[in-house]
């Protein structure tokens, strides 16, 4: 079966530069796309601690819009450009989760200077109830053509092949693209976001029924081959 995806977009929020939702509920799983430290209208605080508080408020707004609270958060990934900003994240983290015995899992990774469009960014997973289905996690999905070690020279074609491979993976797991809940995409260049968005719109044309997506730019040699790689989560 396919759990129906429900796009979560808190009031006053839009995704100006990417065709993905703020959050997406699938059964009682809640996933976010990549979130930056901005308030309504895309305005940042301008300092690390203020930005960290905006980031965690953005997380809380998605949780509330989906009917949850910070207690439902189970996993948080944070990506920073400057290692010194980890302390600002820890300040906001401690404010949202003052009980050290009741915090979700979290990791912080340093990323390429073009890795995100903000000083730091995050994506999360939350569990809102017991209607969970079966989560399935993909291996790395690339733009290799089926039965071949070749990656197309054209980036748009590479993206198309990658999403064809995503579809094949979902079907091999017993589902379809309708089961895909969240996709993490790694790009080798920041300008790869445009061909990625073009291919994404072909695969998921209905903007009311989208998986979440996170897009990060990798350091040189971050991918062994090609310009793109993806990991997907599906709910069956």
mmCIF file of N, CA and C in Angstrom, residues 55-156:
data_model
loop_
_atom_site.group_PDB
_atom_site.id
_atom_site.type_symbol
_atom_site.label_atom_id
_atom_site.label_comp_id
_atom_site.label_asym_id
_atom_site.label_seq_id
_atom_site.Cartn_x
_atom_site.Cartn_y
_atom_site.Cartn_z
ATOM 1 N N UNK A 55 16.267 28.865 13.247
ATOM 2 C CA UNK A 55 16.240 27.521 12.686
ATOM 3 C C UNK A 55 15.367 26.599 13.533
ATOM 4 N N UNK A 56 15.540 26.643 14.844
ATOM 5 C CA UNK A 56 14.748 25.767 15.705
ATOM 6 C C UNK A 56 13.282 26.205 15.771
ATOM 7 N N UNK A 57 13.027 27.493 15.618
ATOM 8 C CA UNK A 57 11.629 27.931 15.522
ATOM 9 C C UNK A 57 10.985 27.389 14.246
ATOM 10 N N UNK A 58 11.754 27.386 13.160
ATOM 11 C CA UNK A 58 11.232 26.850 11.903
ATOM 12 C C UNK A 58 10.889 25.365 12.052
ATOM 13 N N UNK A 59 11.754 24.632 12.744
ATOM 14 C CA UNK A 59 11.478 23.224 13.026
ATOM 15 C C UNK A 59 10.200 23.085 13.849
ATOM 16 N N UNK A 60 10.074 23.909 14.890
ATOM 17 C CA UNK A 60 8.898 23.834 15.756
ATOM 18 C C UNK A 60 7.619 24.185 14.995
ATOM 19 N N UNK A 61 7.696 25.162 14.084
ATOM 20 C CA UNK A 61 6.518 25.546 13.306
ATOM 21 C C UNK A 61 6.021 24.390 12.443
ATOM 22 N N UNK A 62 6.948 23.631 11.864
ATOM 23 C CA UNK A 62 6.547 22.471 11.058
ATOM 24 C C UNK A 62 5.912 21.410 11.943
ATOM 25 N N UNK A 63 6.533 21.149 13.090
ATOM 26 C CA UNK A 63 5.963 20.173 14.018
ATOM 27 C C UNK A 63 4.549 20.559 14.424
ATOM 28 N N UNK A 64 4.343 21.825 14.781
ATOM 29 C CA UNK A 64 3.014 22.280 15.194
ATOM 30 C C UNK A 64 2.007 22.173 14.053
ATOM 31 N N UNK A 65 2.426 22.518 12.825
ATOM 32 C CA UNK A 65 1.519 22.457 11.681
ATOM 33 C C UNK A 65 1.104 21.025 11.377
ATOM 34 N N UNK A 66 1.945 20.055 11.753
ATOM 35 C CA UNK A 66 1.626 18.646 11.527
ATOM 36 C C UNK A 66 0.901 18.021 12.716
ATOM 37 N N UNK A 67 0.676 18.812 13.780
ATOM 38 C CA UNK A 67 -0.010 18.295 14.960
ATOM 39 C C UNK A 67 0.924 17.721 16.007
ATOM 40 N N UNK A 68 2.212 18.097 15.949
ATOM 41 C CA UNK A 68 3.168 17.558 16.897
ATOM 42 C C UNK A 68 3.826 18.621 17.752
ATOM 43 N N UNK A 69 4.816 18.211 18.517
ATOM 44 C CA UNK A 69 5.606 19.079 19.385
ATOM 45 C C UNK A 69 7.063 18.620 19.300
ATOM 46 N N UNK A 70 7.992 19.349 19.926
ATOM 47 C CA UNK A 70 9.374 18.869 19.942
ATOM 48 C C UNK A 70 9.536 17.472 20.540
ATOM 49 N N UNK A 71 8.589 17.043 21.384
ATOM 50 C CA UNK A 71 8.674 15.698 21.953
ATOM 51 C C UNK A 71 8.570 14.618 20.879
ATOM 52 N N UNK A 72 8.036 14.957 19.700
ATOM 53 C CA UNK A 72 7.892 13.984 18.621
ATOM 54 C C UNK A 72 9.138 13.854 17.751
ATOM 55 N N UNK A 73 10.094 14.766 17.940
ATOM 56 C CA UNK A 73 11.311 14.750 17.129
ATOM 57 C C UNK A 73 12.186 13.565 17.550
ATOM 58 N N UNK A 74 12.635 12.764 16.566
ATOM 59 C CA UNK A 74 13.468 11.609 16.904
ATOM 60 C C UNK A 74 14.878 11.707 16.330
ATOM 61 N N UNK A 75 15.073 12.553 15.301
ATOM 62 C CA UNK A 75 16.378 12.591 14.660
ATOM 63 C C UNK A 75 16.573 13.934 13.988
ATOM 64 N N UNK A 76 17.746 14.539 14.190
ATOM 65 C CA UNK A 76 18.052 15.850 13.606
ATOM 66 C C UNK A 76 19.451 15.830 13.019
ATOM 67 N N UNK A 77 19.566 16.251 11.765
ATOM 68 C CA UNK A 77 20.862 16.420 11.131
ATOM 69 C C UNK A 77 21.124 17.897 10.889
ATOM 70 N N UNK A 78 22.284 18.393 11.286
ATOM 71 C CA UNK A 78 22.649 19.806 11.129
ATOM 72 C C UNK A 78 23.933 19.894 10.313
ATOM 73 N N UNK A 79 23.957 20.853 9.378
ATOM 74 C CA UNK A 79 25.102 21.035 8.486
ATOM 75 C C UNK A 79 25.603 22.462 8.650
ATOM 76 N N UNK A 80 26.882 22.612 8.997
ATOM 77 C CA UNK A 80 27.445 23.933 9.275
ATOM 78 C C UNK A 80 28.571 24.246 8.301
ATOM 79 N N UNK A 81 28.715 25.523 7.962
ATOM 80 C CA UNK A 81 29.822 25.976 7.130
ATOM 81 C C UNK A 81 31.050 26.302 7.970
ATOM 82 N N UNK A 82 30.814 26.781 9.185
ATOM 83 C CA UNK A 82 31.893 27.210 10.075
ATOM 84 C C UNK A 82 31.814 26.389 11.357
ATOM 85 N N UNK A 83 32.901 25.703 11.701
ATOM 86 C CA UNK A 83 32.903 24.834 12.874
ATOM 87 C C UNK A 83 32.552 25.594 14.149
ATOM 88 N N UNK A 84 32.858 26.883 14.196
ATOM 89 C CA UNK A 84 32.575 27.667 15.406
ATOM 90 C C UNK A 84 31.075 27.839 15.641
ATOM 91 N N UNK A 85 30.254 27.650 14.599
ATOM 92 C CA UNK A 85 28.811 27.816 14.754
ATOM 93 C C UNK A 85 28.155 26.648 15.488
ATOM 94 N N UNK A 86 28.914 25.593 15.749
ATOM 95 C CA UNK A 86 28.357 24.481 16.517
ATOM 96 C C UNK A 86 27.860 24.958 17.890
ATOM 97 N N UNK A 87 28.569 25.896 18.496
ATOM 98 C CA UNK A 87 28.172 26.369 19.816
ATOM 99 C C UNK A 87 26.821 27.074 19.762
ATOM 100 N N UNK A 88 26.572 27.853 18.705
ATOM 101 C CA UNK A 88 25.274 28.519 18.563
ATOM 102 C C UNK A 88 24.157 27.489 18.428
ATOM 103 N N UNK A 89 24.408 26.420 17.671
ATOM 104 C CA UNK A 89 23.423 25.342 17.552
ATOM 105 C C UNK A 89 23.148 24.735 18.928
ATOM 106 N N UNK A 90 24.195 24.521 19.706
ATOM 107 C CA UNK A 90 24.025 23.919 21.030
ATOM 108 C C UNK A 90 23.194 24.805 21.958
ATOM 109 N N UNK A 91 23.313 26.136 21.820
ATOM 110 C CA UNK A 91 22.505 27.046 22.643
ATOM 111 C C UNK A 91 21.019 26.839 22.350
ATOM 112 N N UNK A 92 20.641 26.888 21.068
ATOM 113 C CA UNK A 92 19.231 26.723 20.706
ATOM 114 C C UNK A 92 18.747 25.312 20.996
ATOM 115 N N UNK A 93 19.620 24.336 20.805
ATOM 116 C CA UNK A 93 19.295 22.944 21.111
ATOM 117 C C UNK A 93 18.949 22.783 22.598
ATOM 118 N N UNK A 94 19.765 23.379 23.458
ATOM 119 C CA UNK A 94 19.507 23.292 24.890
ATOM 120 C C UNK A 94 18.230 24.001 25.304
ATOM 121 N N UNK A 95 17.865 25.059 24.575
ATOM 122 C CA UNK A 95 16.614 25.768 24.878
ATOM 123 C C UNK A 95 15.397 24.943 24.481
ATOM 124 N N UNK A 96 15.479 24.237 23.344
ATOM 125 C CA UNK A 96 14.340 23.417 22.921
ATOM 126 C C UNK A 96 14.262 22.120 23.713
ATOM 127 N N UNK A 97 15.441 21.580 24.089
ATOM 128 C CA UNK A 97 15.489 20.294 24.795
ATOM 129 C C UNK A 97 16.328 20.441 26.064
ATOM 130 N N UNK A 98 15.777 21.086 27.100
ATOM 131 C CA UNK A 98 16.558 21.312 28.323
ATOM 132 C C UNK A 98 16.858 20.029 29.094
ATOM 133 N N UNK A 99 16.029 18.982 28.896
ATOM 134 C CA UNK A 99 16.230 17.719 29.604
ATOM 135 C C UNK A 99 17.223 16.859 28.827
ATOM 136 N N UNK A 100 18.430 16.729 29.342
ATOM 137 C CA UNK A 100 19.446 15.957 28.652
ATOM 138 C C UNK A 100 19.109 14.493 28.497
ATOM 139 N N UNK A 101 18.165 13.995 29.294
ATOM 140 C CA UNK A 101 17.777 12.585 29.207
ATOM 141 C C UNK A 101 16.631 12.364 28.221
ATOM 142 N N UNK A 102 16.111 13.443 27.623
ATOM 143 C CA UNK A 102 14.958 13.286 26.744
ATOM 144 C C UNK A 102 15.154 13.944 25.390
ATOM 145 N N UNK A 103 16.378 13.960 24.905
ATOM 146 C CA UNK A 103 16.678 14.615 23.632
ATOM 147 C C UNK A 103 16.680 13.602 22.488
ATOM 148 N N UNK A 104 16.334 14.053 21.274
ATOM 149 C CA UNK A 104 16.437 13.164 20.119
ATOM 150 C C UNK A 104 17.898 12.959 19.715
ATOM 151 N N UNK A 105 18.112 12.003 18.807
ATOM 152 C CA UNK A 105 19.451 11.821 18.242
ATOM 153 C C UNK A 105 19.786 13.022 17.363
ATOM 154 N N UNK A 106 21.079 13.375 17.305
ATOM 155 C CA UNK A 106 21.494 14.532 16.504
ATOM 156 C C UNK A 106 22.922 14.337 16.023
ATOM 157 N N UNK A 107 23.195 14.832 14.822
ATOM 158 C CA UNK A 107 24.570 14.925 14.365
ATOM 159 C C UNK A 107 24.789 16.300 13.748
ATOM 160 N N UNK A 108 26.052 16.760 13.747
ATOM 161 C CA UNK A 108 26.446 18.006 13.087
ATOM 162 C C UNK A 108 27.610 17.682 12.159
ATOM 163 N N UNK A 109 27.495 18.089 10.901
ATOM 164 C CA UNK A 109 28.548 17.875 9.917
ATOM 165 C C UNK A 109 29.003 19.209 9.336
ATOM 166 N N UNK A 110 30.301 19.364 9.142
ATOM 167 C CA UNK A 110 30.827 20.511 8.403
ATOM 168 C C UNK A 110 30.713 20.208 6.915
ATOM 169 N N UNK A 111 30.246 21.175 6.128
ATOM 170 C CA UNK A 111 30.049 20.955 4.703
ATOM 171 C C UNK A 111 30.847 21.979 3.894
ATOM 172 N N UNK A 112 30.900 21.743 2.596
ATOM 173 C CA UNK A 112 31.597 22.607 1.658
ATOM 174 C C UNK A 112 31.103 24.045 1.782
ATOM 175 N N UNK A 113 31.954 25.052 1.501
ATOM 176 C CA UNK A 113 31.509 26.447 1.571
ATOM 177 C C UNK A 113 30.268 26.759 0.738
ATOM 178 N N UNK A 114 30.011 25.972 -0.308
ATOM 179 C CA UNK A 114 28.782 26.140 -1.082
ATOM 180 C C UNK A 114 27.753 25.067 -0.722
ATOM 181 N N UNK A 115 27.994 24.365 0.388
ATOM 182 C CA UNK A 115 27.143 23.237 0.747
ATOM 183 C C UNK A 115 25.695 23.621 0.967
ATOM 184 N N UNK A 116 25.459 24.766 1.607
ATOM 185 C CA UNK A 116 24.109 25.282 1.775
ATOM 186 C C UNK A 116 24.133 26.773 1.437
ATOM 187 N N UNK A 117 22.952 27.354 1.339
ATOM 188 C CA UNK A 117 22.852 28.788 1.062
ATOM 189 C C UNK A 117 22.799 29.612 2.351
ATOM 190 N N UNK A 118 22.947 28.937 3.512
ATOM 191 C CA UNK A 118 22.904 29.607 4.809
ATOM 192 C C UNK A 118 24.163 29.266 5.594
ATOM 193 N N UNK A 119 24.341 29.894 6.757
ATOM 194 C CA UNK A 119 25.506 29.582 7.590
ATOM 195 C C UNK A 119 25.387 28.162 8.160
ATOM 196 N N UNK A 120 24.170 27.702 8.358
ATOM 197 C CA UNK A 120 23.918 26.310 8.711
ATOM 198 C C UNK A 120 22.499 25.947 8.306
ATOM 199 N N UNK A 121 22.238 24.646 8.264
ATOM 200 C CA UNK A 121 20.935 24.152 7.826
ATOM 201 C C UNK A 121 20.669 22.830 8.529
ATOM 202 N N UNK A 122 19.412 22.396 8.491
ATOM 203 C CA UNK A 122 19.051 21.171 9.199
ATOM 204 C C UNK A 122 17.921 20.449 8.482
ATOM 205 N N UNK A 123 17.808 19.166 8.785
ATOM 206 C CA UNK A 123 16.655 18.372 8.358
ATOM 207 C C UNK A 123 16.341 17.394 9.483
ATOM 208 N N UNK A 124 15.046 17.052 9.645
ATOM 209 C CA UNK A 124 14.675 16.228 10.786
ATOM 210 C C UNK A 124 13.662 15.153 10.415
ATOM 211 N N UNK A 125 13.532 14.199 11.326
ATOM 212 C CA UNK A 125 12.508 13.161 11.259
ATOM 213 C C UNK A 125 11.773 13.158 12.590
ATOM 214 N N UNK A 126 10.449 13.046 12.525
ATOM 215 C CA UNK A 126 9.631 12.971 13.739
ATOM 216 C C UNK A 126 8.623 11.840 13.593
ATOM 217 N N UNK A 127 8.172 11.331 14.724
ATOM 218 C CA UNK A 127 7.153 10.289 14.761
ATOM 219 C C UNK A 127 5.974 10.833 15.554
ATOM 220 N N UNK A 128 4.791 10.869 14.907
ATOM 221 C CA UNK A 128 3.627 11.518 15.500
ATOM 222 C C UNK A 128 2.625 10.546 16.097
ATOM 223 N N UNK A 129 2.755 9.253 15.824
ATOM 224 C CA UNK A 129 1.809 8.265 16.331
ATOM 225 C C UNK A 129 2.262 6.865 15.986
ATOM 226 N N UNK A 130 1.306 5.943 15.892
ATOM 227 C CA UNK A 130 1.639 4.529 15.686
ATOM 228 C C UNK A 130 1.401 4.031 14.272
ATOM 229 N N UNK A 131 0.870 4.887 13.389
ATOM 230 C CA UNK A 131 0.585 4.476 12.012
ATOM 231 C C UNK A 131 1.840 4.685 11.168
ATOM 232 N N UNK A 132 2.798 3.763 11.316
ATOM 233 C CA UNK A 132 4.139 4.006 10.796
ATOM 234 C C UNK A 132 4.458 3.249 9.513
ATOM 235 N N UNK A 133 3.739 2.167 9.226
ATOM 236 C CA UNK A 133 4.100 1.398 8.059
ATOM 237 C C UNK A 133 5.506 0.831 8.205
ATOM 238 N N UNK A 134 6.127 0.528 7.084
ATOM 239 C CA UNK A 134 7.467 -0.047 7.065
ATOM 240 C C UNK A 134 8.426 0.924 6.392
ATOM 241 N N UNK A 135 9.368 1.515 7.128
ATOM 242 C CA UNK A 135 10.348 2.394 6.483
ATOM 243 C C UNK A 135 11.412 1.572 5.767
ATOM 244 N N UNK A 136 11.754 1.995 4.554
ATOM 245 C CA UNK A 136 12.778 1.329 3.755
ATOM 246 C C UNK A 136 13.781 2.387 3.313
ATOM 247 N N UNK A 137 15.071 2.073 3.425
ATOM 248 C CA UNK A 137 16.124 3.036 3.126
ATOM 249 C C UNK A 137 16.952 2.537 1.943
ATOM 250 N N UNK A 138 17.212 3.425 0.995
ATOM 251 C CA UNK A 138 17.930 3.037 -0.217
ATOM 252 C C UNK A 138 19.437 3.032 0.001
ATOM 253 N N UNK A 139 20.177 2.343 -0.862
ATOM 254 C CA UNK A 139 21.611 2.585 -0.960
ATOM 255 C C UNK A 139 21.828 3.884 -1.726
ATOM 256 N N UNK A 140 23.070 4.240 -1.982
ATOM 257 C CA UNK A 140 23.344 5.400 -2.830
ATOM 258 C C UNK A 140 22.803 5.138 -4.228
ATOM 259 N N UNK A 141 21.992 6.070 -4.724
ATOM 260 C CA UNK A 141 21.421 5.980 -6.061
ATOM 261 C C UNK A 141 22.113 7.022 -6.929
ATOM 262 N N UNK A 142 22.632 6.592 -8.078
ATOM 263 C CA UNK A 142 23.388 7.492 -8.942
ATOM 264 C C UNK A 142 22.785 7.521 -10.340
ATOM 265 N N UNK A 143 23.485 8.198 -11.247
ATOM 266 C CA UNK A 143 23.035 8.314 -12.624
ATOM 267 C C UNK A 143 23.616 7.273 -13.545
ATOM 268 N N UNK A 144 24.085 6.148 -13.010
ATOM 269 C CA UNK A 144 24.567 5.065 -13.867
ATOM 270 C C UNK A 144 23.381 4.436 -14.603
ATOM 271 N N UNK A 145 23.515 4.310 -15.920
ATOM 272 C CA UNK A 145 22.478 3.637 -16.690
ATOM 273 C C UNK A 145 22.423 2.169 -16.293
ATOM 274 N N UNK A 146 21.211 1.588 -16.328
ATOM 275 C CA UNK A 146 21.030 0.187 -15.942
ATOM 276 C C UNK A 146 21.915 -0.716 -16.783
ATOM 277 N N UNK A 147 22.614 -1.633 -16.118
ATOM 278 C CA UNK A 147 23.468 -2.565 -16.809
ATOM 279 C C UNK A 147 24.730 -1.953 -17.380
ATOM 280 N N UNK A 148 25.078 -0.756 -16.902
ATOM 281 C CA UNK A 148 26.238 -0.062 -17.460
ATOM 282 C C UNK A 148 26.977 0.674 -16.353
ATOM 283 N N UNK A 149 28.258 0.891 -16.576
ATOM 284 C CA UNK A 149 29.045 1.709 -15.665
ATOM 285 C C UNK A 149 29.149 3.149 -16.137
ATOM 286 N N UNK A 150 28.384 3.473 -17.182
ATOM 287 C CA UNK A 150 28.476 4.787 -17.793
ATOM 288 C C UNK A 150 27.525 5.785 -17.125
ATOM 289 N N UNK A 151 28.006 6.998 -16.932
ATOM 290 C CA UNK A 151 27.187 8.104 -16.460
ATOM 291 C C UNK A 151 27.068 9.108 -17.601
ATOM 292 N N UNK A 152 25.863 9.560 -17.950
ATOM 293 C CA UNK A 152 25.719 10.505 -19.062
ATOM 294 C C UNK A 152 26.559 11.764 -18.850
ATOM 295 N N UNK A 153 27.116 12.274 -19.942
ATOM 296 C CA UNK A 153 27.918 13.494 -19.859
ATOM 297 C C UNK A 153 27.058 14.714 -19.574
ATOM 298 N N UNK A 154 25.804 14.702 -20.027
ATOM 299 C CA UNK A 154 24.883 15.814 -19.812
ATOM 300 C C UNK A 154 24.247 15.691 -18.426
ATOM 301 N N UNK A 155 24.291 16.756 -17.641
ATOM 302 C CA UNK A 155 23.806 16.679 -16.259
ATOM 303 C C UNK A 155 22.307 16.472 -16.169
ATOM 304 N N UNK A 156 21.528 17.075 -17.083
ATOM 305 C CA UNK A 156 20.085 16.853 -17.043
ATOM 306 C C UNK A 156 19.760 15.390 -17.316
#
